[in-house]
Coordinates of C-alpha atoms and ligand atoms in Angstrom, one line a residue:
M1 CA 13.2 132.0 123.9
A2 CA 12.9 132.7 120.2
N3 CA 10.5 131.2 117.7
K4 CA 12.5 130.4 114.6
I5 CA 11.8 129.3 111.0
L6 CA 14.3 127.3 109.0
V7 CA 14.0 127.3 105.3
G8 CA 16.0 126.0 102.3
A9 CA 17.5 128.9 100.4
Q10 CA 18.2 127.0 97.2
W11 CA 16.5 124.0 95.4
G12 CA 16.2 121.9 98.5
D13 CA 18.7 119.3 99.9
E14 CA 20.8 122.1 101.4
G15 CA 21.5 120.0 104.5
K16 CA 18.6 121.3 106.5
G17 CA 18.4 118.0 108.5
K18 CA 21.6 118.7 110.3
V19 CA 20.9 122.4 111.0
T20 CA 17.4 121.4 112.1
D21 CA 18.7 118.9 114.4
L22 CA 21.1 121.5 115.9
L23 CA 18.4 124.1 116.3
A24 CA 15.8 121.6 117.6
R25 CA 18.0 121.0 120.6
T26 CA 16.9 124.2 122.3
A27 CA 13.4 124.2 121.0
D28 CA 10.4 122.8 122.9
V29 CA 8.2 122.3 119.9
I30 CA 9.2 121.3 116.4
V31 CA 6.8 121.8 113.5
R32 CA 6.7 120.7 109.9
F33 CA 4.6 123.2 107.9
G34 CA 4.6 122.1 104.3
G35 CA 5.5 119.5 101.6
G36 CA 5.2 115.8 102.3
N37 CA 7.3 112.7 101.9
N38 CA 9.0 114.3 98.9
A39 CA 11.3 115.7 101.5
G40 CA 14.1 113.7 103.1
H41 CA 16.3 114.7 106.0
T42 CA 19.3 112.7 107.1
V43 CA 20.3 113.1 110.7
I44 CA 23.4 111.4 112.0
V45 CA 23.5 110.7 115.7
G46 CA 26.7 109.0 116.8
D47 CA 26.9 105.9 114.6
Q48 CA 23.2 106.0 113.9
K49 CA 21.8 107.5 110.8
F50 CA 18.1 108.5 110.6
E51 CA 16.3 109.2 107.4
L52 CA 13.2 111.2 108.0
H53 CA 10.7 112.2 105.4
L54 CA 7.7 113.4 107.3
I55 CA 8.2 113.4 111.1
P56 CA 10.1 116.5 112.4
S57 CA 13.7 115.9 113.4
G58 CA 12.9 116.9 116.9
I59 CA 11.5 113.4 117.4
L60 CA 15.0 112.3 118.1
Y61 CA 14.9 114.2 121.4
E62 CA 12.7 112.9 124.1
E63 CA 10.2 115.2 125.7
K64 CA 10.0 117.6 122.8
I65 CA 6.6 118.1 121.1
N66 CA 6.7 117.3 117.4
I67 CA 3.9 118.5 115.1
I68 CA 3.0 118.0 111.4
G69 CA 1.0 121.0 110.5
N70 CA -2.0 121.3 108.1
G71 CA 0.3 122.6 105.3
V72 CA 1.7 119.2 104.9
V73 CA 0.1 116.6 102.6
L74 CA 0.3 113.3 104.3
D75 CA 0.8 109.9 102.9
P76 CA -0.4 107.6 105.6
A77 CA 1.5 104.6 104.3
A78 CA 4.8 106.6 104.3
L79 CA 4.0 108.0 107.8
V80 CA 3.3 104.6 109.3
K81 CA 6.5 103.2 107.8
E82 CA 8.4 106.0 109.4
M83 CA 6.7 105.7 112.7
Q84 CA 7.4 102.0 112.8
M85 CA 11.1 102.6 111.9
L86 CA 11.4 105.0 114.8
E87 CA 9.7 102.8 117.3
E88 CA 11.8 99.9 116.3
R89 CA 14.9 102.0 117.1
G90 CA 13.6 102.9 120.5
I91 CA 12.3 106.5 119.7
S92 CA 9.1 107.4 121.5
L93 CA 6.2 108.8 119.6
D94 CA 4.2 110.0 122.7
N95 CA 4.7 113.6 121.9
F96 CA 4.0 113.5 118.2
F97 CA 0.9 115.2 116.8
I98 CA -0.6 115.7 113.3
S99 CA -3.0 118.3 112.2
E100 CA -6.5 116.9 111.7
I101 CA -7.0 119.3 108.7
A102 CA -3.8 118.1 106.8
H103 CA -4.8 116.7 103.4
V104 CA -4.2 113.0 102.7
I105 CA -2.3 111.7 99.8
M106 CA -4.5 109.0 98.2
P107 CA -3.4 106.2 95.8
Y108 CA -4.9 108.1 92.9
H109 CA -2.6 111.0 93.7
R110 CA 0.5 108.9 93.3
L111 CA -0.9 107.4 90.2
L112 CA -1.8 110.7 88.6
D113 CA 1.7 112.1 89.5
K114 CA 3.3 109.4 87.5
L115 CA 0.8 109.4 84.6
E116 CA 1.1 113.1 84.2
E117 CA 4.9 113.0 84.2
E118 CA 4.7 110.3 81.5
R119 CA 2.3 112.3 79.5
K120 CA 4.6 115.3 79.6
G121 CA 7.5 113.3 78.4
A122 CA 10.5 115.5 77.8
G123 CA 8.7 118.4 79.3
K124 CA 8.3 116.6 82.7
I125 CA 8.9 118.3 86.0
G126 CA 11.0 115.5 87.4
T127 CA 8.7 115.1 90.4
T128 CA 9.5 112.7 93.2
G129 CA 6.4 110.7 92.2
K130 CA 4.9 110.8 95.6
G131 CA 1.6 112.3 94.6
I132 CA 2.4 115.7 96.1
G133 CA 1.3 117.9 93.2
P134 CA -2.1 116.1 92.7
A135 CA -2.8 116.2 96.5
Y136 CA -2.3 119.9 96.6
T137 CA -4.3 120.3 93.4
D138 CA -7.2 118.6 95.0
K139 CA -6.9 120.6 98.2
V140 CA -7.2 123.9 96.3
A141 CA -9.9 122.5 94.0
R142 CA -11.9 121.7 97.2
R143 CA -12.1 118.0 96.6
G144 CA -9.4 116.8 98.9
I145 CA -9.8 114.4 101.8
R146 CA -8.5 115.6 105.1
L147 CA -7.2 113.5 107.9
V148 CA -10.3 114.3 110.0
D149 CA -12.5 112.9 107.2
T150 CA -10.8 109.5 107.6
L151 CA -11.3 109.1 111.3
D152 CA -14.9 108.0 110.9
K153 CA -15.4 105.0 108.7
D154 CA -18.7 106.1 107.2
R155 CA -17.6 109.6 106.6
F156 CA -14.3 108.4 105.0
Y157 CA -16.3 106.1 102.7
R158 CA -18.6 109.0 101.6
R159 CA -15.7 111.3 101.0
L160 CA -13.8 108.7 99.1
T161 CA -16.7 107.7 96.8
E162 CA -17.4 111.4 96.0
A163 CA -13.7 111.8 95.2
L164 CA -13.5 108.7 93.1
D165 CA -16.5 109.9 91.0
Y166 CA -14.1 112.6 89.7
Q167 CA -10.7 110.8 89.9
N168 CA -11.9 107.7 88.1
L169 CA -13.2 109.9 85.2
L170 CA -9.7 111.3 84.9
L171 CA -8.0 107.9 85.2
E172 CA -10.3 106.1 82.7
K173 CA -11.2 108.8 80.2
I174 CA -8.1 110.9 80.1
Y175 CA -5.3 108.6 81.0
G176 CA -6.9 105.3 79.8
V177 CA -6.1 103.3 82.9
E178 CA -8.3 101.2 85.2
A179 CA -10.6 102.9 87.7
L180 CA -9.8 102.5 91.4
K181 CA -12.2 100.8 93.9
A182 CA -13.3 102.6 97.1
E183 CA -13.4 99.3 99.0
E184 CA -9.8 98.4 98.3
I185 CA -8.5 101.9 99.2
M186 CA -10.6 101.8 102.4
E187 CA -9.2 98.4 103.4
E188 CA -5.6 99.6 103.0
Y189 CA -6.1 103.1 104.5
Q190 CA -8.1 101.9 107.5
E191 CA -5.1 100.0 108.8
Y192 CA -2.9 103.1 108.6
I193 CA -5.5 105.4 110.1
D194 CA -5.9 103.1 113.1
I195 CA -2.2 103.5 113.8
I196 CA -2.1 107.2 113.2
R197 CA -5.5 108.1 114.9
K198 CA -4.2 108.8 118.4
H199 CA -1.8 111.4 117.1
V200 CA -4.4 113.4 115.1
T201 CA -5.7 116.6 116.7
D202 CA -6.3 120.3 116.3
T203 CA -2.6 121.3 116.4
T204 CA -3.4 125.0 116.3
L205 CA -4.5 124.6 119.9
L206 CA -1.2 123.0 120.8
L207 CA 0.8 125.8 119.2
D208 CA -1.3 128.5 120.8
Q209 CA -0.7 126.9 124.2
A210 CA 3.0 126.6 123.6
R211 CA 3.1 130.3 122.6
K212 CA 1.2 131.3 125.7
E213 CA 3.5 129.3 127.9
G214 CA 6.6 131.0 126.4
K215 CA 7.9 127.8 124.8
E216 CA 10.3 127.9 122.0
I217 CA 8.8 126.8 118.7
F218 CA 10.9 125.8 115.7
F219 CA 9.4 125.6 112.3
E220 CA 11.3 123.1 110.2
G221 CA 11.2 123.8 106.5
A222 CA 11.3 121.2 103.7
Q223 CA 12.3 121.7 100.0
G224 CA 13.7 125.1 99.3
T225 CA 12.9 128.7 98.1
L226 CA 13.5 127.9 94.4
L227 CA 11.0 125.0 94.6
D228 CA 8.3 127.4 96.0
V229 CA 5.2 127.4 93.8
D230 CA 5.3 131.3 93.9
Y231 CA 9.0 132.2 94.3
G232 CA 10.6 129.2 92.7
T233 CA 11.5 128.4 89.1
Y234 CA 7.9 127.9 88.1
P235 CA 6.7 125.5 86.7
Y236 CA 9.7 123.4 87.8
V237 CA 8.7 123.7 91.4
T238 CA 6.8 121.7 94.1
S239 CA 3.2 122.5 94.7
S240 CA 3.5 124.3 98.0
N241 CA 5.1 127.3 99.7
P242 CA 8.3 126.1 101.4
T243 CA 9.2 129.7 102.0
A244 CA 8.7 131.4 105.3
G245 CA 5.2 132.6 104.6
G246 CA 4.1 129.0 104.4
V247 CA 4.6 128.7 108.1
C248 CA 1.5 130.9 108.9
T249 CA -0.9 129.1 106.5
G250 CA 0.7 125.7 107.1
T251 CA 0.4 125.7 110.9
G252 CA -2.1 128.5 111.9
F253 CA 0.6 130.3 113.8
G254 CA 0.5 134.1 113.2
P255 CA 3.5 136.0 111.8
V256 CA 4.0 138.3 114.8
G257 CA 5.2 135.4 116.9
I258 CA 8.2 134.7 114.7
D259 CA 11.6 136.0 115.9
A260 CA 14.1 134.7 113.3
V261 CA 14.2 133.2 109.9
I262 CA 17.2 131.1 109.1
G263 CA 18.1 130.2 105.5
V264 CA 20.1 127.1 104.9
T265 CA 22.4 127.2 101.9
K266 CA 25.0 124.8 100.6
A267 CA 28.5 126.2 100.0
Y268 CA 27.7 125.3 96.4
I269 CA 24.4 124.5 94.7
T270 CA 22.5 121.3 93.8
R271 CA 19.3 120.5 92.2
V272 CA 17.3 117.3 91.5
G273 CA 14.6 117.1 88.8
E274 CA 14.3 119.2 85.7
G275 CA 14.4 123.0 85.2
P276 CA 16.9 125.8 84.8
F277 CA 20.1 126.0 86.8
P278 CA 22.4 128.7 85.6
T279 CA 25.6 127.7 87.5
E280 CA 25.3 124.0 86.8
L281 CA 28.6 122.3 86.1
K282 CA 28.2 119.5 83.6
N283 CA 31.9 118.7 83.9
K284 CA 34.6 117.1 86.1
I285 CA 34.1 119.8 88.8
G286 CA 30.4 119.0 89.0
D287 CA 31.2 115.3 89.2
E288 CA 33.7 115.9 91.9
L289 CA 31.2 117.9 93.9
R290 CA 28.7 115.2 93.5
E291 CA 31.0 112.5 94.7
K292 CA 32.7 114.4 97.5
G293 CA 29.3 115.8 98.7
H294 CA 27.5 112.4 98.3
E295 CA 24.9 114.3 96.2
Y296 CA 22.3 111.7 95.7
G297 CA 18.7 112.2 96.7
V298 CA 17.5 110.8 100.1
T299 CA 14.0 110.3 98.8
T300 CA 14.6 109.1 95.2
G301 CA 18.3 108.2 95.1
R302 CA 18.6 110.4 92.0
P303 CA 22.1 112.0 91.3
R304 CA 21.9 115.7 92.1
R305 CA 23.0 118.3 89.5
C306 CA 25.8 120.4 91.0
G307 CA 27.1 123.9 90.4
W308 CA 28.8 127.0 91.8
F309 CA 27.4 129.2 94.5
D310 CA 25.0 131.9 93.1
I311 CA 24.7 135.3 94.7
P312 CA 21.5 136.4 92.9
I313 CA 19.8 133.2 94.3
I314 CA 20.8 133.9 97.8
K315 CA 19.7 137.5 97.6
H316 CA 16.3 136.3 96.3
A317 CA 16.0 133.9 99.1
I318 CA 17.0 136.5 101.7
R319 CA 14.3 138.8 100.2
V320 CA 11.3 136.5 99.8
N321 CA 11.8 134.8 103.2
G322 CA 13.0 137.8 105.2
L323 CA 16.0 135.8 106.2
T324 CA 17.7 137.1 109.3
E325 CA 20.7 134.8 109.1
L326 CA 22.3 132.0 107.0
A327 CA 23.5 128.6 107.8
L328 CA 26.2 127.5 105.2
T329 CA 26.5 123.8 104.9
K330 CA 29.0 121.4 103.4
L331 CA 31.9 123.9 103.3
D332 CA 34.3 120.9 103.7
V333 CA 33.3 119.6 100.3
L334 CA 35.0 122.6 98.7
S335 CA 38.4 121.8 100.4
G336 CA 41.1 120.9 97.9
M337 CA 39.7 123.0 95.0
E338 CA 42.3 125.4 93.7
E339 CA 39.9 128.0 92.5
L340 CA 36.3 128.7 93.5
K341 CA 33.8 130.6 91.4
V342 CA 30.9 132.6 92.6
C343 CA 28.1 133.7 90.3
V344 CA 27.5 137.5 90.8
G345 CA 25.0 138.1 88.1
Y346 CA 23.7 136.9 84.7
K347 CA 24.2 137.8 81.1
Y348 CA 21.0 137.7 79.1
K349 CA 20.8 138.9 75.5
G350 CA 23.7 141.4 76.0
E351 CA 22.2 142.7 79.3
I352 CA 23.6 142.0 82.8
F353 CA 21.1 141.1 85.5
Q354 CA 22.0 141.4 89.1
E355 CA 18.8 139.9 90.4
F356 CA 17.4 136.4 89.9
P357 CA 14.9 136.4 87.0
L358 CA 11.5 134.9 87.9
E359 CA 10.6 133.9 84.4
Q360 CA 12.0 130.5 83.5
E361 CA 12.7 131.0 79.8
T362 CA 14.7 134.1 80.7
L363 CA 16.5 132.2 83.4
S364 CA 17.2 129.3 81.1
G365 CA 18.9 131.7 78.7
C366 CA 21.0 133.3 81.4
E367 CA 24.7 132.8 81.4
P368 CA 26.4 133.3 84.8
V369 CA 28.9 136.0 85.3
Y370 CA 31.6 134.7 87.7
E371 CA 34.1 136.1 90.1
S372 CA 37.0 133.8 91.0
M373 CA 38.1 133.2 94.5
A374 CA 41.0 131.4 95.9
G375 CA 40.3 127.9 97.2
W376 CA 42.0 126.1 100.1
T377 CA 43.8 122.8 100.4
E378 CA 43.6 122.3 104.1
D379 CA 41.2 119.6 105.4
I380 CA 38.6 121.5 107.5
I381 CA 36.5 118.4 108.5
G382 CA 35.1 118.8 112.0
L383 CA 36.5 122.3 112.7
A384 CA 34.4 124.0 115.4
N385 CA 36.1 127.5 115.6
Y386 CA 35.7 130.1 112.9
E387 CA 39.2 131.3 113.4
D388 CA 40.7 127.9 112.6
L389 CA 39.3 128.0 109.1
P390 CA 41.8 128.8 106.3
E391 CA 41.9 132.4 105.3
A392 CA 40.4 131.6 101.9
A393 CA 37.5 129.8 103.5
R394 CA 36.8 132.8 105.7
A395 CA 37.0 135.1 102.7
Y396 CA 34.5 132.9 100.9
I397 CA 32.0 133.1 103.8
E398 CA 32.5 136.8 104.3
Y399 CA 32.0 137.4 100.6
I400 CA 28.6 135.8 100.8
E401 CA 27.7 137.7 104.0
K402 CA 28.6 141.0 102.4
A403 CA 26.7 140.2 99.2
G404 CA 23.6 139.1 101.1
G405 CA 23.7 141.6 103.9
V406 CA 23.0 138.9 106.5
P407 CA 25.4 137.0 108.8
V408 CA 26.4 133.4 108.3
K409 CA 26.0 132.1 111.8
I410 CA 26.2 128.4 111.3
I411 CA 28.9 126.6 109.1
G412 CA 28.8 122.9 108.4
T413 CA 32.3 121.3 108.4
G414 CA 31.3 117.7 108.1
P415 CA 28.3 115.3 108.0
E416 CA 28.1 114.6 111.7
R417 CA 26.1 116.3 114.4
E418 CA 29.1 118.0 116.1
Q419 CA 31.0 118.9 112.9
V420 CA 29.8 122.5 112.9
I421 CA 30.9 126.1 113.6
I422 CA 28.5 128.3 115.5
R423 CA 29.3 131.9 115.5
Ligands
LIG501 P1 7.3 117.1 93.8 O1 7.5 117.9 95.0 O2 7.4 115.6 94.0 O3 6.0 117.5 93.0 O4 8.5 117.5 92.8 C1 8.6 118.8 92.2 C2 10.0 119.2 92.1 O5 10.5 119.5 93.4 C3 11.0 118.2 91.5 O6 12.0 118.9 90.8 C4 11.6 117.5 92.7 O7 12.8 116.9 92.5 C5 11.7 118.7 93.7 N1 11.7 118.3 95.1 C6 10.6 118.0 95.9 N2 11.0 117.8 97.1 C7 12.3 118.0 97.2 C8 13.2 117.9 98.2 O8 12.9 117.7 99.4 N3 14.5 118.2 97.9 C9 14.9 118.5 96.6 N4 14.0 118.6 95.6 C10 12.7 118.3 95.9

């Protein structure tokens, strides 16, 4: 029994869904600890494809306990849609729980997210437009509404009118749009809350009980290290801590109970939204990666920017998450490329950096320093044994292991559940 955290090691979209699904098989409890419905996991089971944004992937296994922790900001409309989709497809929600102290994404959050992006114009973050940033802003500014506040109608109304006193000032006086009405929001949200209500509880108690019973707990990360509000490419980040530390604050589970931290990394890199990306390929190779890897966002459908693997990034992710192992996904997408490049450092104003710079103007000015590696032409789709990989593919993996100093234990060789090498 080992309690594990899974995090994205790059800018999100590393293929965490598949690795999560794999690791969730042995876990008893699966927990989301941060982010919201800005995330999107695709899990393929047989000929069925599930797109999950909020509910942990463990929901696809009966009997497992699935928890949304307090670190998540919860859009009730999105949650209800996902719950209904799962129920329609015969998935039970009996063992699904949500932290009562998770903050709720309100209509003004979604509105402010869009208005603020419009105001920023060319300097926009490229958010998913789901209201994530404004919801976390209100949480920290101590004017948020938590799920527990919505369970009692009178209390919800009081909290909402207090919140609107402030939010409507912003909407009307700063952004020049119409104020929102408490009654209309209440009417819409009451419907969602009535569906969600029976799943809402103090999830710290459930986690504590699971720990005492020696159950295996799996913390399923969303987004990625470089989108972390502290360790990412600030300000082009999300507004939470998707790194391993977010588990403790986002679930109320202490650090001593964690046994392993797994970082998921693509065999190349992608990014959606704005912000620096040193190894980005704005050329035919980038287009090829996008098409072969189906690199379009699950949540927004936006085409993802694609680039070569970056060693300083993986070293940074290993460091700030305390990664104990890596899962390398989408290796099959690189098949057929004659030459592969790996970024080993950056050149900035005549200097060579070996570590990932945390200041974004510096990062934007960095030129990658590449090493070339041989590619392979063999189709590796569905291979399940490490030894069956072409020598060049093994050399690529071992190069990453050596540079990072942690083993690559899981290797994705195709989109389906079973297309994976476990070492
Ligand atoms: P927000 O999280 O919607 O505020 O967006 C902030 C930044 O994080 C934008 O660049 C988004 O594209 C990015 N982002 C948020 N969630 C994800 C994700 O799950 N995968 C990839 N990028 C994400």
